[in-house]
Amino acid sequence: MNLINNLEWRYATKKFNPSKKVSSENLDQIKKAIQLSASSYGLQLYKVLIIENSEIREKLKPASFGQNQITDASHLVVFCNYSVVTEEHIDEYFTLKSETEQVPISDFKGYSDFIKADVLNKSATEKHRWSSNQTYLALGNLLNACAELKIDSCPMEGFEAEKYNKILSLDEHGLNASVIATIGYRSDDDTSQGAKKVRKSFTNLFEI
Ligand SMILES: Cc1cc2nc3c(=O)[nH]c(=O)nc-3n(C[C@H](O)[C@H](O)[C@H](O)COP(=O)(O)O)c2cc1C
């Protein structure tokens, strides 16, 4: 299975080669993999920022515990969940569904009311956590797409979301930096490459 080979190949890259860039064709494929990610009810309650600008990345580095991947990778990807989930988000989804499937929006009234009752009754904290959870599925697809393209990546939670939200003006758009990833090409002397995969055994991980 190709996926397993790809998963064996990838690793959380610590040192990127700053002079090697991901092509726009490959970037489009990674974006497609993110776009096709599953999400709860299909609502896709997030935005994804793809940052190449080095000045912005220099500003974000201190808010990422000084991790070099932020500035050395080809691109920094910031997955941002909507911090407040509203009725409008659900209405937007049904407008898109109606247009895409060429079905009158009124046909979805019952389903839309059901989702609204479920989602909008969650507490603010639950809604925030729930929309943030969705971004991790998109992150997983980014990692897998990169591995298939032989592009290196590092998933990262080592950053201060509040500082990211300010620097990137995410607050103003009702967004919150949930999780990030750096993508590019490994440096020849990245000592993490070739490290053995440390993973629980099947016996410890699975109960059948
Ligand atoms: C959600 C998440 C957050 C992570 N945060 C960081 C990080 O901030 N910096 C880093 O160098 N690695 C980070 N990692 C990488 C993990 O340490 C790494 O995936 C794990 O040790 C397994 O190693 P492998 O990915 O090389 O197989 C993160 C991984 C995940 C999934």
Short mmCIF file of C-alpha atoms and ligand atoms in Angstrom, two decimals:
data_model
loop_
_atom_site.label_atom_id
_atom_site.label_comp_id
_atom_site.label_asym_id
_atom_site.label_seq_id
_atom_site.Cartn_x
_atom_site.Cartn_y
_atom_site.Cartn_z
CA MET A 1 0.00 0.00 0.00
CA ASN A 2 1.49 3.29 -1.15
CA LEU A 3 0.04 5.19 1.80
CA ILE A 4 2.03 3.08 4.28
CA ASN A 5 5.27 3.68 2.35
CA ASN A 6 4.51 7.40 2.37
CA LEU A 7 3.82 7.36 6.10
CA GLU A 8 7.11 5.55 6.72
CA TRP A 9 8.90 8.15 4.57
CA ARG A 10 7.52 11.28 6.24
CA TYR A 11 8.79 12.65 9.52
CA ALA A 12 8.34 15.84 11.50
CA THR A 13 11.05 17.84 9.77
CA LYS A 14 13.14 19.92 12.15
CA LYS A 15 15.51 21.56 9.68
CA PHE A 16 14.36 22.74 6.26
CA ASN A 17 16.49 23.81 3.31
CA PRO A 18 15.55 27.52 3.07
CA SER A 19 16.45 27.74 -0.62
CA LYS A 20 14.10 24.99 -1.88
CA LYS A 21 10.54 26.08 -2.61
CA VAL A 22 7.36 24.09 -3.13
CA SER A 23 6.08 24.67 -6.69
CA SER A 24 2.70 26.30 -7.27
CA GLU A 25 1.50 23.06 -8.98
CA ASN A 26 2.34 21.03 -5.88
CA LEU A 27 0.83 23.70 -3.65
CA ASP A 28 -2.41 23.42 -5.61
CA GLN A 29 -2.47 19.65 -5.00
CA ILE A 30 -1.95 20.16 -1.27
CA LYS A 31 -4.75 22.76 -1.28
CA LYS A 32 -7.01 20.26 -3.08
CA ALA A 33 -6.30 17.62 -0.41
CA ILE A 34 -7.18 20.15 2.29
CA GLN A 35 -10.33 21.21 0.41
CA LEU A 36 -11.48 17.59 0.14
CA SER A 37 -11.08 16.94 3.88
CA ALA A 38 -14.05 15.52 5.71
CA SER A 39 -15.63 17.82 8.27
CA SER A 40 -18.50 17.50 10.70
CA TYR A 41 -21.77 17.97 8.73
CA GLY A 42 -19.49 19.18 5.88
CA LEU A 43 -19.46 22.69 7.36
CA GLN A 44 -15.68 23.34 6.98
CA LEU A 45 -15.65 25.84 9.84
CA TYR A 46 -12.15 27.10 9.16
CA LYS A 47 -9.89 29.09 6.87
CA VAL A 48 -6.37 28.13 5.90
CA LEU A 49 -3.66 30.76 5.54
CA ILE A 50 -0.67 29.84 3.40
CA ILE A 51 2.14 32.23 4.24
CA GLU A 52 5.28 32.65 2.16
CA ASN A 53 6.11 36.25 3.13
CA SER A 54 9.36 36.18 5.12
CA GLU A 55 8.69 39.37 7.11
CA ILE A 56 5.45 37.97 8.49
CA ARG A 57 7.15 34.67 9.29
CA GLU A 58 9.98 36.51 11.12
CA LYS A 59 7.27 38.14 13.27
CA LEU A 60 5.62 34.79 13.95
CA LYS A 61 8.83 32.97 14.90
CA PRO A 62 9.10 34.41 18.47
CA ALA A 63 5.42 33.44 18.92
CA SER A 64 6.44 29.88 17.94
CA PHE A 65 9.07 29.37 20.63
CA GLY A 66 11.75 30.36 18.12
CA GLN A 67 11.30 27.19 16.07
CA ASN A 68 13.38 27.54 12.89
CA GLN A 69 10.90 25.69 10.69
CA ILE A 70 8.68 28.81 10.74
CA THR A 71 11.17 30.86 8.71
CA ASP A 72 13.21 28.17 6.93
CA ALA A 73 10.40 26.13 5.39
CA SER A 74 9.04 26.99 1.96
CA HIS A 75 5.58 27.85 3.32
CA LEU A 76 3.86 28.16 6.68
CA VAL A 77 0.27 26.90 6.79
CA VAL A 78 -1.99 28.25 9.55
CA PHE A 79 -5.26 26.39 10.10
CA CYS A 80 -7.76 28.84 11.65
CA ASN A 81 -11.07 27.75 13.13
CA TYR A 82 -14.01 30.13 13.49
CA SER A 83 -13.93 31.11 17.15
CA VAL A 84 -17.66 31.78 17.17
CA VAL A 85 -19.91 29.44 15.19
CA THR A 86 -23.11 31.16 14.04
CA GLU A 87 -26.37 30.41 12.26
CA GLU A 88 -24.93 32.24 9.21
CA HIS A 89 -22.17 29.61 8.86
CA ILE A 90 -24.83 26.91 8.60
CA ASP A 91 -26.94 28.98 6.18
CA GLU A 92 -23.84 29.56 4.01
CA TYR A 93 -23.29 25.79 3.84
CA PHE A 94 -26.87 25.12 2.72
CA THR A 95 -26.70 27.87 0.07
CA LEU A 96 -23.56 26.19 -1.32
CA LYS A 97 -25.14 22.72 -1.08
CA SER A 98 -28.25 23.90 -2.88
CA GLU A 99 -26.18 25.53 -5.68
CA THR A 100 -23.82 22.56 -6.01
CA GLU A 101 -26.50 19.89 -6.04
CA GLN A 102 -29.06 22.01 -7.95
CA VAL A 103 -31.70 21.32 -5.33
CA PRO A 104 -33.99 24.07 -3.95
CA ILE A 105 -32.72 25.26 -0.57
CA SER A 106 -36.21 24.78 0.89
CA ASP A 107 -35.72 21.00 0.47
CA PHE A 108 -33.03 21.18 3.16
CA LYS A 109 -35.09 23.05 5.76
CA GLY A 110 -35.56 20.07 8.08
CA TYR A 111 -31.92 19.00 7.90
CA SER A 112 -30.73 22.59 8.36
CA ASP A 113 -32.93 23.05 11.45
CA PHE A 114 -31.59 19.77 12.85
CA ILE A 115 -27.97 20.89 12.45
CA LYS A 116 -28.73 24.34 13.87
CA ALA A 117 -30.39 22.78 16.94
CA ASP A 118 -27.36 20.55 17.49
CA VAL A 119 -24.61 23.06 16.80
CA LEU A 120 -26.07 26.26 18.19
CA ASN A 121 -27.03 24.60 21.48
CA LYS A 122 -23.39 23.80 22.24
CA SER A 123 -21.70 26.11 24.74
CA ALA A 124 -19.26 28.69 23.35
CA THR A 125 -16.33 26.60 24.62
CA GLU A 126 -17.68 23.43 23.03
CA LYS A 127 -18.27 25.19 19.71
CA HIS A 128 -14.75 26.56 19.73
CA ARG A 129 -13.22 23.17 20.49
CA TRP A 130 -15.44 21.42 17.96
CA SER A 131 -14.55 23.78 15.09
CA SER A 132 -10.88 23.56 16.07
CA ASN A 133 -11.05 19.73 15.98
CA GLN A 134 -12.05 19.90 12.32
CA THR A 135 -8.78 21.59 11.39
CA TYR A 136 -6.82 18.52 12.52
CA LEU A 137 -8.47 16.40 9.81
CA ALA A 138 -7.33 18.94 7.22
CA LEU A 139 -3.87 18.90 8.80
CA GLY A 140 -3.77 15.10 8.46
CA ASN A 141 -4.60 15.35 4.77
CA LEU A 142 -1.90 17.98 4.29
CA LEU A 143 0.67 15.64 5.87
CA ASN A 144 -0.42 12.72 3.68
CA ALA A 145 -0.55 14.80 0.49
CA CYS A 146 2.92 16.19 1.19
CA ALA A 147 4.29 12.68 1.80
CA GLU A 148 2.89 11.46 -1.51
CA LEU A 149 4.49 14.43 -3.28
CA LYS A 150 7.79 13.81 -1.40
CA ILE A 151 7.46 17.20 0.21
CA ASP A 152 8.63 17.44 3.80
CA SER A 153 6.40 18.82 6.52
CA CYS A 154 6.14 19.43 10.23
CA PRO A 155 2.80 19.58 12.08
CA MET A 156 3.12 22.10 14.91
CA GLU A 157 1.24 23.05 18.05
CA GLY A 158 4.25 24.80 19.53
CA PHE A 159 3.01 28.35 19.04
CA GLU A 160 1.06 30.94 21.00
CA ALA A 161 -2.37 31.21 19.40
CA GLU A 162 -3.21 34.58 20.97
CA LYS A 163 -0.07 36.14 19.50
CA TYR A 164 -0.75 34.59 16.09
CA ASN A 165 -4.31 35.93 16.24
CA LYS A 166 -2.98 39.46 16.84
CA ILE A 167 -0.09 39.39 14.34
CA LEU A 168 -2.29 37.98 11.57
CA SER A 169 -5.37 40.07 12.57
CA LEU A 170 -7.35 36.86 12.89
CA ASP A 171 -9.45 38.23 15.78
CA GLU A 172 -10.96 40.83 13.46
CA HIS A 173 -12.24 38.05 11.21
CA GLY A 174 -13.60 35.85 14.00
CA LEU A 175 -10.78 33.36 13.46
CA ASN A 176 -8.36 31.60 15.78
CA ALA A 177 -5.04 29.92 14.94
CA SER A 178 -5.78 26.29 15.81
CA VAL A 179 -2.80 24.33 14.50
CA ILE A 180 -0.02 25.03 12.01
CA ALA A 181 2.25 23.14 9.62
CA THR A 182 5.44 24.00 7.82
CA ILE A 183 6.13 22.49 4.41
CA GLY A 184 9.18 22.41 2.17
CA TYR A 185 12.27 20.29 1.71
CA ARG A 186 14.53 18.87 4.40
CA SER A 187 18.04 20.13 4.90
CA ASP A 188 20.67 17.46 4.10
CA ASP A 189 21.93 17.74 7.67
CA ASP A 190 18.56 17.45 9.44
CA THR A 191 19.55 14.94 12.11
CA SER A 192 15.91 13.84 12.59
CA GLN A 193 15.71 12.24 9.16
CA GLY A 194 16.09 8.50 9.17
CA ALA A 195 15.17 8.29 12.88
CA LYS A 196 13.28 5.12 13.79
CA LYS A 197 9.53 5.55 14.12
CA VAL A 198 8.60 5.40 17.80
CA ARG A 199 5.12 3.91 17.81
CA LYS A 200 3.09 1.72 20.19
CA SER A 201 2.86 -1.94 19.22
CA PHE A 202 -0.38 -3.26 17.69
CA THR A 203 -1.04 -5.06 21.01
CA ASN A 204 -0.84 -1.86 22.99
CA LEU A 205 -2.66 0.28 20.47
CA PHE A 206 -5.54 -1.95 19.44
CA GLU A 207 -8.14 -4.03 21.27
CA ILE A 208 -9.90 -6.54 19.06
C1 LIG B 1 -0.56 18.26 16.54
C2 LIG B 1 0.93 18.12 16.52
C3 LIG B 1 1.73 19.12 17.03
C4 LIG B 1 3.12 19.04 16.94
N1 LIG B 1 3.91 20.11 17.34
C5 LIG B 1 5.22 20.12 17.03
C6 LIG B 1 6.00 21.28 17.19
O1 LIG B 1 5.53 22.33 17.62
N2 LIG B 1 7.31 21.24 16.84
C7 LIG B 1 7.88 20.10 16.32
O2 LIG B 1 9.09 20.13 15.98
N3 LIG B 1 7.16 18.97 16.15
C8 LIG B 1 5.85 18.96 16.48
N4 LIG B 1 5.10 17.82 16.26
C9 LIG B 1 5.74 16.62 15.70
C10 LIG B 1 5.67 15.40 16.63
O3 LIG B 1 6.58 15.55 17.67
C11 LIG B 1 5.93 14.16 15.77
O4 LIG B 1 4.91 14.04 14.80
C12 LIG B 1 5.98 12.87 16.61
O5 LIG B 1 7.07 12.90 17.49
C13 LIG B 1 6.07 11.63 15.73
O6 LIG B 1 7.21 11.69 14.90
P1 LIG B 1 7.13 11.66 13.30
O7 LIG B 1 6.04 12.63 12.91
O8 LIG B 1 8.50 12.17 12.86
O9 LIG B 1 6.85 10.28 12.87
C14 LIG B 1 3.72 17.88 16.39
C15 LIG B 1 2.90 16.85 15.91
C16 LIG B 1 1.54 16.98 15.94
C17 LIG B 1 0.68 15.88 15.34
#
